[in-house]
Amino acid sequence: MRWIDLLRMSSSNLKRRKLRTFLTVLGVVIGVASIVVMVSLGLGLKQSLYRELEQSGGLTGITVSGKEVGSSMIYYSDDDGEESNKYITDETIQELQELEHVKCVSPTLEMSSILLKGNYYGYIQLMGLPREELARQNMKMVPGSSLPKENSASLDLVIGNGIPTMFYEKGTNRGYWDTQELPDIDFMNDSMFLVLDQDAYFSSQSSGLNVGDTGEGSGDGSGATSQKPPKKYVVHASGMVDGGVDVYTANYYYVYCDIDVLKSMLKKEYAGRVIPGQPSTKTGKPYRFFAYSSAKIQADNMENVEELSRTIQNMGYRVSTNAEYMESAQKELVMVEAVLGGIGAISLLVAAIGIANTMMMSIYERTKEIGVIKVLGCSLKNIKQMFLLEAAYIGFAGGLVGNILSFLLSGIINMLTGNGSAMGLDGDISYIPLWLVAVSMLFAIFVGMAAGYFPALRAMRLSPLAAIRNE
């Protein structure tokens, strides 16, 4: 019997029992849609992780840290507990640049600062980076944004999308997490005051002196000593990271600026004095060198990251890589995908039972027909192929409709979650690649044929005479 004849007979047999075929196909549709949507949620998390890593230097990025410099409001985990006793200086940057497999090195300076605007104040984490490194961060910014100008006389800022949540109202000290209201500040257009010397700011506040005051005594005769207010710098934003305050990105907590402009500003203000966060001698004098918080390295190839990391560790510095983070995160994501896929697979298992039941019922109803076909000389192989094709038809139809339904459900999920923003992601929470569609189609067909295999064997083994006499 020709394949075209087998296909024609299989399709006509399914059409004769439309309701049963429809219900069986519906089971496959639900099973395929469940698996695809569940797996797409895990893939959406993985895509979000990839985007975050790209904003942090990609898989070839290495962060080198030495003896602690600057100040941070953000907690970093310390797994090994070993602290380097070497500072990262300009000489260190040059030394790292000369290492084999190093593509580029950029110093980083982090320090806690304060932004003031009208009736609001905000505690921020200021991060100074070279302009070239800022460009490599791949920050997705709002329209009208730009990186800080080169050789600018003022300090231009690129503000993270989570910074508005770090502002508080003077007097009440209430912020976004208390009121769920953002400060009345146009970060892209309003000028703000930047305070680098936090100690002076806190001292002036504790002495009852506003930052904008002149520093003279209160005149009440109490004899209280007035603290000198900190210097304020007029700054404005050249750009802002795209996304609402409920969308977490790698740049969420930071305010970026040109490190060269920041260094020049610090050295000018603290000439002859210790810059906040910089190391000092036992007598309280500043060192001649300028120390950085860390250094960002780009390796020439991902395969050389591990070797380069060991070399830098042997130099006495601490090293962390995105590849290490990616490896641990991928293990967790594989478990998540397996659990989600397993939940969806239960539906497809139920559908496979439905296919097997449909094929068995078909055999019982067509026993005499099978007997006649055998008597006419049709081979046992053809009979098995005919029933397997019917099962494959069911799997194919269910897989096709199931994938269409999956795309519809994925779109609804992404729309309801604000393209991941409701979950704190900077992209779609559900992601269906083309390979997942192809795999799910093949899997649906395989499940259909597997479920129809034993009924096909039963049909093949029926005795022709017994089948013809069957009523």
PDB file of C-alpha atoms in Angstrom, residues 130-406:
ATOM      1  CA  PRO A 130      35.723  56.412  32.466  1.00  0.00           C
ATOM      2  CA  ARG A 131      33.485  57.531  29.644  1.00  0.00           C
ATOM      3  CA  GLU A 132      34.527  54.529  27.522  1.00  0.00           C
ATOM      4  CA  GLU A 133      33.450  52.144  30.285  1.00  0.00           C
ATOM      5  CA  LEU A 134      30.136  53.953  30.668  1.00  0.00           C
ATOM      6  CA  ALA A 135      29.519  53.312  26.982  1.00  0.00           C
ATOM      7  CA  ARG A 136      30.323  49.597  27.491  1.00  0.00           C
ATOM      8  CA  GLN A 137      27.660  49.307  30.203  1.00  0.00           C
ATOM      9  CA  ASN A 138      24.987  49.084  27.483  1.00  0.00           C
ATOM     10  CA  MET A 139      22.562  51.085  29.578  1.00  0.00           C
ATOM     11  CA  LYS A 140      19.114  51.420  28.071  1.00  0.00           C
ATOM     12  CA  MET A 141      18.232  55.072  28.690  1.00  0.00           C
ATOM     13  CA  VAL A 142      15.134  57.208  28.262  1.00  0.00           C
ATOM     14  CA  PRO A 143      14.780  59.302  25.076  1.00  0.00           C
ATOM     15  CA  GLY A 144      16.866  62.475  25.119  1.00  0.00           C
ATOM     16  CA  SER A 145      19.576  60.917  27.287  1.00  0.00           C
ATOM     17  CA  SER A 146      23.307  60.973  26.603  1.00  0.00           C
ATOM     18  CA  LEU A 147      26.492  59.978  28.373  1.00  0.00           C
ATOM     19  CA  PRO A 148      28.394  62.637  30.357  1.00  0.00           C
ATOM     20  CA  LYS A 149      30.170  65.104  28.103  1.00  0.00           C
ATOM     21  CA  GLU A 150      33.890  64.630  27.622  1.00  0.00           C
ATOM     22  CA  ASN A 151      36.104  67.175  29.456  1.00  0.00           C
ATOM     23  CA  SER A 152      33.017  68.798  30.959  1.00  0.00           C
ATOM     24  CA  ALA A 153      33.515  71.577  33.513  1.00  0.00           C
ATOM     25  CA  SER A 154      30.556  70.285  35.550  1.00  0.00           C
ATOM     26  CA  LEU A 155      29.676  66.843  36.818  1.00  0.00           C
ATOM     27  CA  ASP A 156      27.056  65.299  34.530  1.00  0.00           C
ATOM     28  CA  LEU A 157      25.060  62.406  35.992  1.00  0.00           C
ATOM     29  CA  VAL A 158      23.394  59.322  34.567  1.00  0.00           C
ATOM     30  CA  ILE A 159      20.689  58.429  37.057  1.00  0.00           C
ATOM     31  CA  GLY A 160      19.535  54.869  37.725  1.00  0.00           C
ATOM     32  CA  ASN A 161      15.832  54.200  37.395  1.00  0.00           C
ATOM     33  CA  GLY A 162      15.557  53.309  41.094  1.00  0.00           C
ATOM     34  CA  ILE A 163      17.093  56.556  42.397  1.00  0.00           C
ATOM     35  CA  PRO A 164      13.711  58.381  42.783  1.00  0.00           C
ATOM     36  CA  THR A 165      12.815  55.868  45.512  1.00  0.00           C
ATOM     37  CA  MET A 166      15.833  57.004  47.552  1.00  0.00           C
ATOM     38  CA  PHE A 167      14.611  60.570  48.068  1.00  0.00           C
ATOM     39  CA  TYR A 168      12.915  61.769  51.247  1.00  0.00           C
ATOM     40  CA  GLU A 169      10.937  64.821  52.184  1.00  0.00           C
ATOM     41  CA  LYS A 170      12.618  67.209  54.604  1.00  0.00           C
ATOM     42  CA  GLY A 171      10.847  67.534  57.912  1.00  0.00           C
ATOM     43  CA  THR A 172       8.796  64.350  57.645  1.00  0.00           C
ATOM     44  CA  ASN A 173      11.656  62.120  56.401  1.00  0.00           C
ATOM     45  CA  ARG A 174       9.097  60.127  54.463  1.00  0.00           C
ATOM     46  CA  GLY A 175       9.956  58.596  51.112  1.00  0.00           C
ATOM     47  CA  TYR A 176       8.494  56.479  48.352  1.00  0.00           C
ATOM     48  CA  TRP A 177       8.358  53.286  50.394  1.00  0.00           C
ATOM     49  CA  ASP A 178       6.319  55.110  53.037  1.00  0.00           C
ATOM     50  CA  THR A 179       3.924  57.062  50.825  1.00  0.00           C
ATOM     51  CA  GLN A 180       4.132  55.235  47.446  1.00  0.00           C
ATOM     52  CA  GLU A 181       4.578  58.702  45.929  1.00  0.00           C
ATOM     53  CA  LEU A 182       7.659  59.730  43.961  1.00  0.00           C
ATOM     54  CA  PRO A 183       9.352  63.068  44.686  1.00  0.00           C
ATOM     55  CA  ASP A 184       8.230  66.069  42.652  1.00  0.00           C
ATOM     56  CA  ILE A 185      11.513  66.242  40.746  1.00  0.00           C
ATOM     57  CA  ASP A 186      12.150  66.299  36.998  1.00  0.00           C
ATOM     58  CA  PHE A 187      15.440  64.435  37.085  1.00  0.00           C
ATOM     59  CA  MET A 188      16.172  64.989  33.411  1.00  0.00           C
ATOM     60  CA  ASN A 189      15.716  68.769  33.496  1.00  0.00           C
ATOM     61  CA  ASP A 190      16.038  70.063  37.076  1.00  0.00           C
ATOM     62  CA  SER A 191      19.379  71.169  38.484  1.00  0.00           C
ATOM     63  CA  MET A 192      20.303  69.608  41.835  1.00  0.00           C
ATOM     64  CA  PHE A 193      22.907  70.079  44.540  1.00  0.00           C
ATOM     65  CA  LEU A 194      25.446  67.307  45.120  1.00  0.00           C
ATOM     66  CA  VAL A 195      27.071  66.909  48.545  1.00  0.00           C
ATOM     67  CA  LEU A 196      30.216  64.760  48.542  1.00  0.00           C
ATOM     68  CA  ASP A 197      31.189  65.266  52.182  1.00  0.00           C
ATOM     69  CA  GLN A 198      28.534  63.287  54.037  1.00  0.00           C
ATOM     70  CA  ASP A 199      30.238  63.751  57.433  1.00  0.00           C
ATOM     71  CA  ALA A 200      29.975  67.520  57.141  1.00  0.00           C
ATOM     72  CA  TYR A 201      26.343  67.190  56.066  1.00  0.00           C
ATOM     73  CA  PHE A 202      25.391  64.995  59.025  1.00  0.00           C
ATOM     74  CA  SER A 203      27.344  67.252  61.417  1.00  0.00           C
ATOM     75  CA  SER A 204      25.530  70.321  60.143  1.00  0.00           C
ATOM     76  CA  GLN A 205      22.207  68.541  60.517  1.00  0.00           C
ATOM     77  CA  SER A 206      22.911  67.372  64.064  1.00  0.00           C
ATOM     78  CA  SER A 207      23.959  70.893  65.067  1.00  0.00           C
ATOM     79  CA  GLY A 208      20.635  72.223  63.806  1.00  0.00           C
ATOM     80  CA  LEU A 209      22.171  73.946  60.783  1.00  0.00           C
ATOM     81  CA  ASN A 210      20.547  73.613  57.394  1.00  0.00           C
ATOM     82  CA  VAL A 211      22.832  72.872  54.493  1.00  0.00           C
ATOM     83  CA  GLY A 212      21.954  76.153  52.930  1.00  0.00           C
ATOM     84  CA  ASP A 213      22.850  78.175  56.035  1.00  0.00           C
ATOM     85  CA  THR A 214      25.994  80.293  56.370  1.00  0.00           C
ATOM     86  CA  GLY A 215      27.424  78.427  59.339  1.00  0.00           C
ATOM     87  CA  GLU A 216      27.153  81.295  61.836  1.00  0.00           C
ATOM     88  CA  GLY A 217      25.888  80.747  65.380  1.00  0.00           C
ATOM     89  CA  SER A 218      22.249  80.810  66.216  1.00  0.00           C
ATOM     90  CA  GLY A 219      22.628  83.898  68.352  1.00  0.00           C
ATOM     91  CA  ASP A 220      20.623  82.473  71.221  1.00  0.00           C
ATOM     92  CA  GLY A 221      23.543  82.769  73.630  1.00  0.00           C
ATOM     93  CA  SER A 222      23.703  79.062  74.243  1.00  0.00           C
ATOM     94  CA  GLY A 223      27.332  78.914  73.165  1.00  0.00           C
ATOM     95  CA  ALA A 224      26.736  75.929  70.841  1.00  0.00           C
ATOM     96  CA  THR A 225      29.433  75.489  68.255  1.00  0.00           C
ATOM     97  CA  SER A 226      28.158  75.725  64.666  1.00  0.00           C
ATOM     98  CA  GLN A 227      29.453  73.186  62.171  1.00  0.00           C
ATOM     99  CA  LYS A 228      30.662  74.407  58.805  1.00  0.00           C
ATOM    100  CA  PRO A 229      28.147  73.255  56.152  1.00  0.00           C
ATOM    101  CA  PRO A 230      29.466  71.057  53.339  1.00  0.00           C
ATOM    102  CA  LYS A 231      30.183  72.406  49.912  1.00  0.00           C
ATOM    103  CA  LYS A 232      27.403  71.928  47.385  1.00  0.00           C
ATOM    104  CA  TYR A 233      27.935  71.375  43.677  1.00  0.00           C
ATOM    105  CA  VAL A 234      25.321  72.232  41.087  1.00  0.00           C
ATOM    106  CA  VAL A 235      24.766  69.146  38.933  1.00  0.00           C
ATOM    107  CA  HIS A 236      22.276  67.990  36.348  1.00  0.00           C
ATOM    108  CA  ALA A 237      21.459  64.708  34.633  1.00  0.00           C
ATOM    109  CA  SER A 238      22.631  64.034  31.120  1.00  0.00           C
ATOM    110  CA  GLY A 239      20.652  60.800  31.077  1.00  0.00           C
ATOM    111  CA  MET A 240      18.452  58.427  33.032  1.00  0.00           C
ATOM    112  CA  VAL A 241      18.154  54.653  32.877  1.00  0.00           C
ATOM    113  CA  ASP A 242      14.942  53.559  31.206  1.00  0.00           C
ATOM    114  CA  GLY A 243      12.300  51.755  33.243  1.00  0.00           C
ATOM    115  CA  GLY A 244       9.991  52.504  36.134  1.00  0.00           C
ATOM    116  CA  VAL A 245      10.954  52.225  39.779  1.00  0.00           C
ATOM    117  CA  ASP A 246       9.450  48.724  39.870  1.00  0.00           C
ATOM    118  CA  VAL A 247      11.746  47.448  37.096  1.00  0.00           C
ATOM    119  CA  TYR A 248      15.037  46.149  38.477  1.00  0.00           C
ATOM    120  CA  THR A 249      18.125  46.597  36.296  1.00  0.00           C
ATOM    121  CA  ALA A 250      21.850  46.280  36.939  1.00  0.00           C
ATOM    122  CA  ASN A 251      21.944  50.102  37.050  1.00  0.00           C
ATOM    123  CA  TYR A 252      18.959  50.499  39.383  1.00  0.00           C
ATOM    124  CA  TYR A 253      20.775  51.755  42.497  1.00  0.00           C
ATOM    125  CA  TYR A 254      23.559  53.836  40.954  1.00  0.00           C
ATOM    126  CA  VAL A 255      24.227  57.367  39.788  1.00  0.00           C
ATOM    127  CA  TYR A 256      27.026  57.324  37.207  1.00  0.00           C
ATOM    128  CA  CYS A 257      29.484  60.072  36.347  1.00  0.00           C
ATOM    129  CA  ASP A 258      32.822  60.638  34.603  1.00  0.00           C
ATOM    130  CA  ILE A 259      35.535  59.482  36.996  1.00  0.00           C
ATOM    131  CA  ASP A 260      38.064  62.048  35.740  1.00  0.00           C
ATOM    132  CA  VAL A 261      35.719  64.960  36.470  1.00  0.00           C
ATOM    133  CA  LEU A 262      34.905  63.477  39.887  1.00  0.00           C
ATOM    134  CA  LYS A 263      38.579  63.048  40.770  1.00  0.00           C
ATOM    135  CA  SER A 264      39.373  66.610  39.722  1.00  0.00           C
ATOM    136  CA  MET A 265      36.499  67.904  41.843  1.00  0.00           C
ATOM    137  CA  LEU A 266      37.588  65.908  44.898  1.00  0.00           C
ATOM    138  CA  LYS A 267      41.254  66.908  44.636  1.00  0.00           C
ATOM    139  CA  LYS A 268      40.320  70.568  44.279  1.00  0.00           C
ATOM    140  CA  GLU A 269      37.980  70.613  47.278  1.00  0.00           C
ATOM    141  CA  TYR A 270      40.206  68.537  49.553  1.00  0.00           C
ATOM    142  CA  ALA A 271      43.598  69.956  48.586  1.00  0.00           C
ATOM    143  CA  GLY A 272      45.992  69.002  51.384  1.00  0.00           C
ATOM    144  CA  ARG A 273      43.273  67.073  53.224  1.00  0.00           C
ATOM    145  CA  VAL A 274      42.152  63.465  53.172  1.00  0.00           C
ATOM    146  CA  ILE A 275      39.418  62.879  50.609  1.00  0.00           C
ATOM    147  CA  PRO A 276      36.448  61.028  52.165  1.00  0.00           C
ATOM    148  CA  GLY A 277      36.936  57.311  51.679  1.00  0.00           C
ATOM    149  CA  GLN A 278      40.606  57.650  50.668  1.00  0.00           C
ATOM    150  CA  PRO A 279      43.366  56.035  52.761  1.00  0.00           C
ATOM    151  CA  SER A 280      45.466  58.124  55.135  1.00  0.00           C
ATOM    152  CA  THR A 281      48.636  57.739  57.167  1.00  0.00           C
ATOM    153  CA  LYS A 282      48.661  57.084  60.910  1.00  0.00           C
ATOM    154  CA  THR A 283      49.067  60.815  61.451  1.00  0.00           C
ATOM    155  CA  GLY A 284      45.964  61.553  59.397  1.00  0.00           C
ATOM    156  CA  LYS A 285      47.778  62.810  56.312  1.00  0.00           C
ATOM    157  CA  PRO A 286      46.671  61.856  52.786  1.00  0.00           C
ATOM    158  CA  TYR A 287      48.796  59.602  50.620  1.00  0.00           C
ATOM    159  CA  ARG A 288      50.120  60.960  47.344  1.00  0.00           C
ATOM    160  CA  PHE A 289      48.396  58.267  45.305  1.00  0.00           C
ATOM    161  CA  PHE A 290      44.689  58.102  44.523  1.00  0.00           C
ATOM    162  CA  ALA A 291      43.026  54.772  45.363  1.00  0.00           C
ATOM    163  CA  TYR A 292      40.062  53.331  43.467  1.00  0.00           C
ATOM    164  CA  SER A 293      37.242  51.157  44.760  1.00  0.00           C
ATOM    165  CA  SER A 294      37.763  48.516  42.069  1.00  0.00           C
ATOM    166  CA  ALA A 295      38.794  47.913  38.486  1.00  0.00           C
ATOM    167  CA  LYS A 296      36.696  46.496  35.664  1.00  0.00           C
ATOM    168  CA  ILE A 297      38.540  44.248  33.210  1.00  0.00           C
ATOM    169  CA  GLN A 298      37.422  42.921  29.850  1.00  0.00           C
ATOM    170  CA  ALA A 299      39.177  39.710  28.811  1.00  0.00           C
ATOM    171  CA  ASP A 300      39.859  39.092  25.142  1.00  0.00           C
ATOM    172  CA  ASN A 301      37.984  35.779  25.255  1.00  0.00           C
ATOM    173  CA  MET A 302      35.646  33.993  27.650  1.00  0.00           C
ATOM    174  CA  GLU A 303      37.941  30.950  27.638  1.00  0.00           C
ATOM    175  CA  ASN A 304      40.742  33.050  29.173  1.00  0.00           C
ATOM    176  CA  VAL A 305      38.669  34.488  32.035  1.00  0.00           C
ATOM    177  CA  GLU A 306      39.489  31.717  34.520  1.00  0.00           C
ATOM    178  CA  GLU A 307      43.248  31.814  33.809  1.00  0.00           C
ATOM    179  CA  LEU A 308      43.307  35.617  34.012  1.00  0.00           C
ATOM    180  CA  SER A 309      41.382  35.535  37.295  1.00  0.00           C
ATOM    181  CA  ARG A 310      43.946  33.198  38.873  1.00  0.00           C
ATOM    182  CA  THR A 311      46.791  35.432  37.718  1.00  0.00           C
ATOM    183  CA  ILE A 312      45.208  38.513  39.306  1.00  0.00           C
ATOM    184  CA  GLN A 313      44.469  36.622  42.531  1.00  0.00           C
ATOM    185  CA  ASN A 314      48.131  35.625  42.735  1.00  0.00           C
ATOM    186  CA  MET A 315      48.969  39.334  42.543  1.00  0.00           C
ATOM    187  CA  GLY A 316      47.147  39.835  45.853  1.00  0.00           C
ATOM    188  CA  TYR A 317      43.761  41.142  44.683  1.00  0.00           C
ATOM    189  CA  ARG A 318      40.260  39.805  44.992  1.00  0.00           C
ATOM    190  CA  VAL A 319      38.450  38.785  41.833  1.00  0.00           C
ATOM    191  CA  SER A 320      34.831  38.162  40.897  1.00  0.00           C
ATOM    192  CA  THR A 321      33.603  37.258  37.430  1.00  0.00           C
ATOM    193  CA  ASN A 322      30.257  37.296  35.700  1.00  0.00           C
ATOM    194  CA  ALA A 323      30.986  33.775  34.470  1.00  0.00           C
ATOM    195  CA  GLU A 324      30.950  32.484  38.067  1.00  0.00           C
ATOM    196  CA  TYR A 325      27.670  34.247  38.742  1.00  0.00           C
ATOM    197  CA  MET A 326      26.239  32.958  35.479  1.00  0.00           C
ATOM    198  CA  GLU A 327      27.217  29.374  36.285  1.00  0.00           C
ATOM    199  CA  SER A 328      25.506  29.408  39.683  1.00  0.00           C
ATOM    200  CA  ALA A 329      22.446  31.223  38.315  1.00  0.00           C
ATOM    201  CA  GLN A 330      22.113  28.761  35.427  1.00  0.00           C
ATOM    202  CA  LYS A 331      22.008  25.822  37.840  1.00  0.00           C
ATOM    203  CA  GLU A 332      19.092  27.428  39.635  1.00  0.00           C
ATOM    204  CA  LEU A 333      17.344  28.287  36.368  1.00  0.00           C
ATOM    205  CA  VAL A 334      17.698  24.703  35.100  1.00  0.00           C
ATOM    206  CA  MET A 335      15.901  23.520  38.222  1.00  0.00           C
ATOM    207  CA  VAL A 336      13.188  26.138  37.722  1.00  0.00           C
ATOM    208  CA  GLU A 337      12.725  25.150  34.071  1.00  0.00           C
ATOM    209  CA  ALA A 338      12.608  21.455  35.003  1.00  0.00           C
ATOM    210  CA  VAL A 339       9.904  22.052  37.628  1.00  0.00           C
ATOM    211  CA  LEU A 340       7.841  24.260  35.299  1.00  0.00           C
ATOM    212  CA  GLY A 341       8.261  21.848  32.387  1.00  0.00           C
ATOM    213  CA  GLY A 342       7.319  18.912  34.636  1.00  0.00           C
ATOM    214  CA  ILE A 343       4.082  20.637  35.640  1.00  0.00           C
ATOM    215  CA  GLY A 344       3.203  21.115  31.979  1.00  0.00           C
ATOM    216  CA  ALA A 345       4.254  17.550  31.110  1.00  0.00           C
ATOM    217  CA  ILE A 346       1.556  16.180  33.415  1.00  0.00           C
ATOM    218  CA  SER A 347      -1.081  17.651  31.094  1.00  0.00           C
ATOM    219  CA  LEU A 348       0.578  16.080  28.062  1.00  0.00           C
ATOM    220  CA  LEU A 349       0.749  12.715  29.857  1.00  0.00           C
ATOM    221  CA  VAL A 350      -3.007  12.888  30.387  1.00  0.00           C
ATOM    222  CA  ALA A 351      -3.369  13.742  26.683  1.00  0.00           C
ATOM    223  CA  ALA A 352      -1.250  10.692  25.749  1.00  0.00           C
ATOM    224  CA  ILE A 353      -3.625   8.475  27.733  1.00  0.00           C
ATOM    225  CA  GLY A 354      -6.487  10.035  25.807  1.00  0.00           C
ATOM    226  CA  ILE A 355      -4.791   9.229  22.483  1.00  0.00           C
ATOM    227  CA  ALA A 356      -4.227   5.635  23.539  1.00  0.00           C
ATOM    228  CA  ASN A 357      -7.866   5.330  24.574  1.00  0.00           C
ATOM    229  CA  THR A 358      -9.059   6.801  21.263  1.00  0.00           C
ATOM    230  CA  MET A 359      -6.923   4.424  19.229  1.00  0.00           C
ATOM    231  CA  MET A 360      -8.042   1.387  21.251  1.00  0.00           C
ATOM    232  CA  MET A 361     -11.687   2.332  20.787  1.00  0.00           C
ATOM    233  CA  SER A 362     -11.042   2.777  17.072  1.00  0.00           C
ATOM    234  CA  ILE A 363      -9.630  -0.741  16.856  1.00  0.00           C
ATOM    235  CA  TYR A 364     -12.620  -2.276  18.638  1.00  0.00           C
ATOM    236  CA  GLU A 365     -15.022  -0.433  16.332  1.00  0.00           C
ATOM    237  CA  ARG A 366     -13.093  -1.345  13.167  1.00  0.00           C
ATOM    238  CA  THR A 367     -12.273  -4.980  13.929  1.00  0.00           C
ATOM    239  CA  LYS A 368     -14.181  -6.327  10.916  1.00  0.00           C
ATOM    240  CA  GLU A 369     -12.625  -3.672   8.664  1.00  0.00           C
ATOM    241  CA  ILE A 370      -9.147  -4.716   9.820  1.00  0.00           C
ATOM    242  CA  GLY A 371      -9.998  -8.350   9.087  1.00  0.00           C
ATOM    243  CA  VAL A 372     -11.158  -7.541   5.550  1.00  0.00           C
ATOM    244  CA  ILE A 373      -7.989  -5.536   4.877  1.00  0.00           C
ATOM    245  CA  LYS A 374      -5.861  -8.491   5.997  1.00  0.00           C
ATOM    246  CA  VAL A 375      -7.818 -10.961   3.857  1.00  0.00           C
ATOM    247  CA  LEU A 376      -7.333  -8.695   0.820  1.00  0.00           C
ATOM    248  CA  GLY A 377      -3.590  -9.026   1.278  1.00  0.00           C
ATOM    249  CA  CYS A 378      -2.618  -5.844   3.115  1.00  0.00           C
ATOM    250  CA  SER A 379       0.622  -6.365   5.023  1.00  0.00           C
ATOM    251  CA  LEU A 380       0.827  -6.245   8.821  1.00  0.00           C
ATOM    252  CA  LYS A 381       3.338  -3.416   8.492  1.00  0.00           C
ATOM    253  CA  ASN A 382       0.832  -1.279   6.568  1.00  0.00           C
ATOM    254  CA  ILE A 383      -1.828  -1.834   9.216  1.00  0.00           C
ATOM    255  CA  LYS A 384       0.562  -0.709  11.947  1.00  0.00           C
ATOM    256  CA  GLN A 385       1.602   2.310   9.882  1.00  0.00           C
ATOM    257  CA  MET A 386      -2.024   3.324   9.329  1.00  0.00           C
ATOM    258  CA  PHE A 387      -2.797   3.462  13.053  1.00  0.00           C
ATOM    259  CA  LEU A 388       0.505   5.174  13.865  1.00  0.00           C
ATOM    260  CA  LEU A 389      -0.279   7.824  11.237  1.00  0.00           C
ATOM    261  CA  GLU A 390      -3.659   8.460  12.856  1.00  0.00           C
ATOM    262  CA  ALA A 391      -1.949   8.976  16.210  1.00  0.00           C
ATOM    263  CA  ALA A 392       0.667  11.222  14.558  1.00  0.00           C
ATOM    264  CA  TYR A 393      -2.136  13.283  12.980  1.00  0.00           C
ATOM    265  CA  ILE A 394      -3.612  13.877  16.431  1.00  0.00           C
ATOM    266  CA  GLY A 395      -0.212  14.854  17.858  1.00  0.00           C
ATOM    267  CA  PHE A 396       0.552  17.193  14.956  1.00  0.00           C
ATOM    268  CA  ALA A 397      -2.820  18.947  15.086  1.00  0.00           C
ATOM    269  CA  GLY A 398      -2.614  19.291  18.867  1.00  0.00           C
ATOM    270  CA  GLY A 399       0.953  20.604  18.695  1.00  0.00           C
ATOM    271  CA  LEU A 400       0.116  23.163  16.022  1.00  0.00           C
ATOM    272  CA  VAL A 401      -2.931  24.571  17.809  1.00  0.00           C
ATOM    273  CA  GLY A 402      -1.143  24.297  21.165  1.00  0.00           C
ATOM    274  CA  ASN A 403       1.714  26.489  19.954  1.00  0.00           C
ATOM    275  CA  ILE A 404      -0.715  29.094  18.598  1.00  0.00           C
ATOM    276  CA  LEU A 405      -2.441  29.104  21.991  1.00  0.00           C
ATOM    277  CA  SER A 406       0.963  29.358  23.704  1.00  0.00           C
TER     278      SER A 406
END
